[in-house]
Amino acid sequence: MGTEVQQEESFKNDAIVKPLQSLLLLTVLNVLIPLRQNKIISKIWGLEKEKTEVLSKVHGLLDKIIDRKMKAEGEVDSSMNLVVDQVIELQRKGQIDLKDMKSECFNMILAAFETTALTVNHALILLAMFPEYQDTVFQELQEVFPTAGNFEVSYEDLQKLVYLDRVLNETLRLIPPIPLIPRQVKDDFQLSNGVLVPKGLVVAIDIFNVHRNKDHWGPDADNFNPDHFLPDNVRERHPYAFVPFSKGKRNCIGWRYALMSAKIALAKALRNYKVSTSFLFEDLVFVDNIGMKLRKTPLLEFHRRN
Ligand code: HEM
């Protein structure tokens, strides 16, 4: 959105994170209990009111950003190629209306925030559980950023962090932030084993289990090992064995951005802190949801580094 999120009041006091999380929960409940989607029933149960309240809080922040941008006519920095600038441009040309413009921005925030935050959190958890891999990450970070503190991270710096890339991919493999994606079948089709999948059926692509399929990942498919992403191993593997951002026409449009922002966050955290935990990898329990949930979230300790 081209705005410094830390400067927003609603970010500082968590007023934006809580309604966003409630919104995700409401969406999950609507999928699990389709009755909730019926307008009359949802009104009787008071769900409409709850949804409207949550939405108005989330839209409040967005409206402020959009209003500010729209008032600053002529000051758009097109080199930034921001979503918000593009939709304002389309709205000014009369190609979309205000409602669609806001909803495009809203979808982008909703798709980006929890997924990226979960990825960073899961990477920290796994590295805390496997200190030997964290040491390798730290050595690489120390070479690229010799001085700790609040350093800048350039695009070129990110290219040098090849081990962190492997850690990030291995994290997305073992704990994909979106563990399964539903699709409605458009036409009848037959699987290679002869099973007919009829038109209209809703099927789910089980990303979590694809990523742990021993036929593709070998006997240690369930273990955390960044070497799964050594270039030779990647080359030999089926391209659809690793699909955290989905594949094809409707894949994630933010995947490069997500990887860059997660890498920046991890570089800053892990160059400045050693992370540890007493929680064991074997004790992680995964709960299917729109966004991946851990039954118990491991607590982490952060120890400052020099
Ligand atoms: C690690 C972080 C992320 C993961 C794992 C992830 C994963 C995914 C997946 C699996 C889908 C396909 C969903 C489906 O087909 O049902 C998707 C779609 C999408 N993602 Fe992401 N995403 C991430 C970050 C982002 C970011 C940062 C943005 C925006 C800046 C974003 C924007 C979108 C959008 C707009 C779609 C819908 C695309 C469409 O339907 O054509 N995502 N993402």
XYZ file of C-alpha atoms and ligand atoms in Angstrom:
349
model
C 0.000 0.000 0.000
C 3.057 2.258 0.035
C 2.538 3.317 3.611
C 4.765 2.924 6.664
C 2.563 0.525 8.618
C 4.402 1.121 11.897
C 3.218 4.738 11.803
C -0.463 3.748 11.806
C -2.182 4.042 15.214
C -4.268 0.910 14.630
C -1.092 -1.093 13.989
C 0.616 0.162 17.132
C -2.229 -0.871 19.458
C -3.045 -4.154 17.616
C -6.465 -2.789 16.611
C -5.892 -4.006 13.051
C -4.435 -7.474 13.729
C -7.276 -8.646 15.968
C -10.125 -7.902 13.509
C -8.108 -9.444 10.659
C -7.723 -12.621 12.708
C -11.425 -12.613 13.596
C -12.239 -12.245 9.914
C -10.166 -15.306 9.034
C -11.867 -17.267 11.816
C -15.330 -16.209 10.589
C -14.391 -17.334 7.074
C -13.259 -20.751 8.324
C -16.463 -21.197 10.335
C -18.534 -20.267 7.277
C -16.788 -22.974 5.252
C -17.159 -25.597 8.001
C -20.775 -24.702 8.840
C -22.360 -23.628 5.501
C -25.640 -22.821 7.316
C -23.897 -19.714 8.634
C -23.780 -18.368 5.067
C -27.561 -18.194 4.883
C -28.415 -14.486 5.275
C -31.581 -15.037 7.378
C -29.968 -17.574 9.716
C -26.838 -15.491 10.069
C -28.969 -12.464 11.000
C -30.902 -14.455 13.606
C -27.637 -15.795 15.088
C -26.216 -12.253 15.206
C -23.393 -13.214 12.856
C -24.081 -10.419 10.348
C -23.539 -7.825 13.065
C -20.282 -9.470 14.130
C -19.055 -9.565 10.514
C -20.014 -5.946 9.867
C -18.172 -4.805 12.987
C -14.992 -6.693 12.090
C -15.109 -5.504 8.475
C -15.624 -1.882 9.432
C -12.489 -1.957 11.618
C -10.347 -3.453 8.850
C -11.800 -1.146 6.209
C -11.207 1.838 8.516
C -7.436 1.587 8.122
C -7.691 0.923 4.404
C -10.070 3.836 3.816
C -7.647 6.170 5.561
C -4.745 5.089 3.331
C -6.856 5.332 0.159
C -8.332 8.736 1.101
C -4.867 10.109 1.801
C -3.591 8.809 -1.527
C -6.557 10.119 -3.493
C -6.177 13.596 -1.996
C -2.472 13.631 -2.919
C -3.351 13.798 -6.655
C -0.311 14.142 -8.923
C 2.084 12.970 -6.209
C 1.997 9.297 -7.195
C 5.475 7.759 -7.570
C 4.822 5.382 -10.465
C 8.291 3.779 -10.105
C 6.976 2.050 -6.946
C 4.281 0.242 -8.943
C 1.965 0.054 -5.934
C -1.349 -1.798 -6.005
C -3.119 1.124 -4.356
C -1.813 3.575 -7.000
C -2.835 1.268 -9.828
C -6.398 0.818 -8.581
C -6.767 4.558 -7.940
C -5.641 5.123 -11.533
C -8.223 2.624 -12.836
C -10.929 4.222 -10.718
C -10.051 7.702 -12.023
C -10.292 6.398 -15.589
C -13.752 5.003 -14.703
C -12.673 1.392 -15.311
C -13.572 0.186 -11.805
C -15.812 1.614 -9.106
C -14.817 2.648 -5.599
C -16.151 -0.557 -4.047
C -14.074 -2.811 -6.338
C -11.058 -0.614 -5.834
C -11.235 -1.039 -2.061
C -11.927 -4.718 -2.322
C -8.799 -5.271 -4.510
C -6.661 -3.571 -1.854
C -8.410 -5.475 0.920
C -7.836 -8.864 -0.769
C -4.176 -8.068 -1.155
C -3.768 -7.306 2.557
C -5.750 -10.354 3.596
C -3.743 -12.667 1.286
C -0.399 -11.217 2.338
C -0.374 -10.616 6.052
C -1.046 -13.898 7.856
C 0.748 -16.078 5.279
C 4.012 -14.140 5.471
C 3.843 -13.711 9.252
C 3.261 -17.451 9.706
C 6.230 -18.259 7.474
C 8.595 -16.065 9.488
C 7.253 -17.449 12.761
C 7.571 -21.071 11.605
C 11.136 -20.520 10.344
C 12.130 -19.068 13.723
C 10.492 -21.992 15.531
C 12.271 -24.585 13.377
C 15.643 -22.869 13.663
C 15.212 -22.654 17.444
C 14.566 -26.401 17.472
C 17.575 -27.128 15.230
C 20.435 -24.884 16.467
C 22.972 -26.476 14.087
C 21.049 -25.067 11.094
C 20.586 -21.738 12.864
C 24.399 -21.534 13.290
C 24.847 -21.940 9.517
C 22.238 -19.238 8.867
C 24.037 -16.962 11.323
C 27.451 -17.507 9.674
C 25.987 -16.558 6.303
C 24.297 -13.480 7.784
C 27.498 -12.389 9.515
C 29.340 -12.461 6.178
C 26.717 -10.338 4.426
C 25.970 -8.036 7.398
C 29.184 -7.770 9.464
C 27.635 -5.245 11.871
C 24.548 -6.113 13.924
C 21.802 -3.563 14.581
C 19.247 -1.940 12.335
C 21.026 -2.505 8.975
C 19.534 -1.976 5.506
C 18.951 -5.055 3.335
C 19.334 -4.576 -0.426
C 18.078 -6.813 -3.231
C 21.728 -7.804 -3.899
C 22.170 -8.797 -0.233
C 19.130 -11.060 -0.497
C 20.667 -12.878 -3.488
C 23.691 -13.765 -1.355
C 21.598 -15.441 1.356
C 21.415 -18.828 -0.366
C 21.354 -20.913 2.810
C 18.516 -18.808 4.221
C 16.648 -19.532 0.977
C 16.957 -23.249 1.630
C 15.751 -22.808 5.217
C 12.795 -20.743 4.039
C 11.803 -23.300 1.403
C 12.181 -26.166 3.865
C 9.950 -24.260 6.305
C 7.306 -23.724 3.597
C 7.536 -27.422 2.737
C 7.076 -28.789 6.253
C 4.611 -26.143 7.471
C 2.876 -24.632 4.420
C 0.963 -21.508 5.594
C -1.954 -22.540 3.357
C -2.163 -26.295 3.921
C -4.947 -27.073 1.477
C -6.730 -25.268 -1.354
C -10.259 -26.089 -2.489
C -11.431 -26.153 -6.107
C -14.817 -26.864 -7.682
C -14.544 -29.249 -10.634
C -15.754 -27.533 -13.849
C -16.083 -30.651 -16.030
C -16.013 -34.412 -15.411
C -12.495 -35.784 -15.593
C -10.723 -39.058 -14.980
C -7.674 -39.586 -12.797
C -4.807 -41.772 -14.087
C -6.048 -44.585 -11.773
C -9.443 -44.566 -13.500
C -11.423 -42.750 -10.773
C -14.011 -40.381 -12.246
C -14.180 -36.940 -10.646
C -17.633 -35.534 -11.485
C -18.436 -31.949 -12.471
C -19.486 -29.786 -9.514
C -17.556 -31.731 -6.859
C -15.385 -29.688 -4.499
C -11.923 -31.192 -4.204
C -9.013 -29.991 -2.085
C -5.381 -29.983 -3.063
C -3.633 -31.265 0.039
C -0.449 -29.187 -0.036
C 0.583 -30.355 3.455
C 0.695 -34.039 2.489
C 2.081 -33.465 -1.018
C 5.048 -31.836 0.722
C 5.567 -34.933 2.898
C 5.098 -37.550 0.186
C 7.943 -40.052 0.634
C 7.890 -40.962 -3.093
C 9.175 -37.463 -3.817
C 10.962 -36.438 -0.616
C 12.517 -39.739 0.436
C 12.464 -41.488 3.814
C 13.185 -38.321 5.819
C 10.227 -36.441 4.295
C 8.891 -35.584 7.756
C 12.193 -34.175 9.030
C 13.510 -30.616 8.867
C 16.537 -30.648 6.585
C 17.344 -27.561 4.445
C 19.487 -29.812 2.182
C 16.223 -30.952 0.590
C 16.657 -27.708 -1.369
C 20.256 -28.204 -2.508
C 20.297 -27.338 -6.251
C 20.906 -30.986 -7.312
C 17.980 -32.221 -5.220
C 15.668 -29.513 -6.590
C 16.650 -30.321 -10.185
C 15.780 -33.995 -9.802
C 12.423 -33.496 -8.114
C 8.964 -33.331 -9.710
C 8.088 -29.619 -10.142
C 4.700 -30.166 -8.455
C 6.206 -31.824 -5.352
C 6.643 -28.369 -3.791
C 3.639 -26.049 -4.180
C 3.387 -23.675 -1.174
C 2.222 -20.901 -3.515
C 0.108 -23.275 -5.642
C 0.849 -23.593 -9.395
C -0.834 -22.695 -12.620
C -3.156 -19.845 -13.554
C -4.356 -19.065 -10.024
C -1.064 -19.352 -8.207
C -0.003 -16.757 -5.647
C 0.719 -13.431 -7.279
C 2.708 -12.337 -4.233
C 5.170 -15.235 -3.999
C 8.336 -13.340 -4.902
C 7.353 -10.439 -2.667
C 6.523 -12.879 0.155
C 9.905 -14.607 -0.102
C 11.744 -11.287 -0.111
C 9.878 -9.812 2.831
C 10.181 -13.034 4.871
C 13.915 -13.142 4.123
C 14.378 -9.519 5.223
C 12.503 -10.153 8.484
C 14.504 -13.326 9.189
C 17.829 -11.696 8.292
C 17.168 -8.851 10.726
C 15.929 -11.128 13.526
C 18.573 -13.833 13.214
C 21.555 -11.517 12.722
C 20.624 -9.756 15.985
C 19.262 -12.614 18.096
C 19.924 -16.270 18.793
C 16.574 -18.040 19.128
C 16.007 -21.041 21.369
C 13.124 -23.163 22.637
C 12.550 -26.190 24.836
C 9.618 -27.292 22.608
C 10.411 -30.437 20.610
C 9.862 -30.814 16.863
C 8.150 -34.187 17.513
C 5.559 -32.413 19.686
C 4.316 -30.053 16.952
C 0.671 -30.771 16.078
C -0.716 -29.250 12.888
C -4.335 -28.172 12.537
C -5.841 -27.702 9.058
C -7.290 -24.253 8.567
C -7.289 -21.527 5.900
C -3.983 -20.508 7.446
C -1.892 -23.210 9.116
C -2.424 -23.479 12.859
C -0.258 -25.183 15.454
C -2.226 -26.775 18.290
C 0.349 -25.369 20.714
C 2.579 -22.485 19.694
C 6.141 -23.021 20.942
C 7.489 -20.165 23.046
C 10.799 -18.771 21.856
C 13.617 -17.113 23.780
C 15.600 -14.375 22.060
C 19.230 -13.826 23.135
C 20.914 -10.700 21.787
C 23.979 -11.203 19.539
C 26.772 -8.746 18.725
C 4.500 -17.069 2.387
C 3.512 -16.278 1.995
C 2.411 -16.698 1.063
C 1.931 -17.953 0.780
C 2.398 -19.296 1.320
C 0.862 -17.789 -0.190
C 0.146 -18.836 -0.746
C -0.857 -18.662 -1.667
C -1.612 -19.756 -2.268
C -1.418 -21.239 -1.948
C -2.510 -19.212 -3.110
C -3.545 -19.958 -3.967
C -4.845 -20.037 -3.202
C -5.900 -20.781 -3.973
O -5.732 -20.996 -5.156
O -6.918 -21.159 -3.380
C -2.345 -17.769 -3.058
C -3.095 -16.863 -3.784
C -2.937 -15.494 -3.711
N -1.968 -14.818 -3.028
Fe -0.568 -15.626 -1.814
N 0.718 -16.457 -0.456
C 1.644 -15.751 0.273
C 1.848 -14.389 0.268
C 1.177 -13.483 -0.509
C 1.467 -12.078 -0.582
C 2.622 -11.386 0.153
C 0.546 -11.523 -1.415
C 0.379 -10.096 -1.876
C 1.327 -9.202 -1.821
C -0.328 -12.596 -1.865
C -1.404 -12.432 -2.720
C -2.161 -13.461 -3.216
C -3.319 -13.271 -4.075
C -3.898 -11.932 -4.529
C -3.800 -14.548 -4.383
C -4.999 -14.889 -5.281
C -4.501 -15.084 -6.694
C -5.630 -15.526 -7.619
O -6.618 -16.081 -7.156
O -5.488 -15.356 -8.834
N 0.098 -13.765 -1.303
N -1.320 -17.480 -2.183
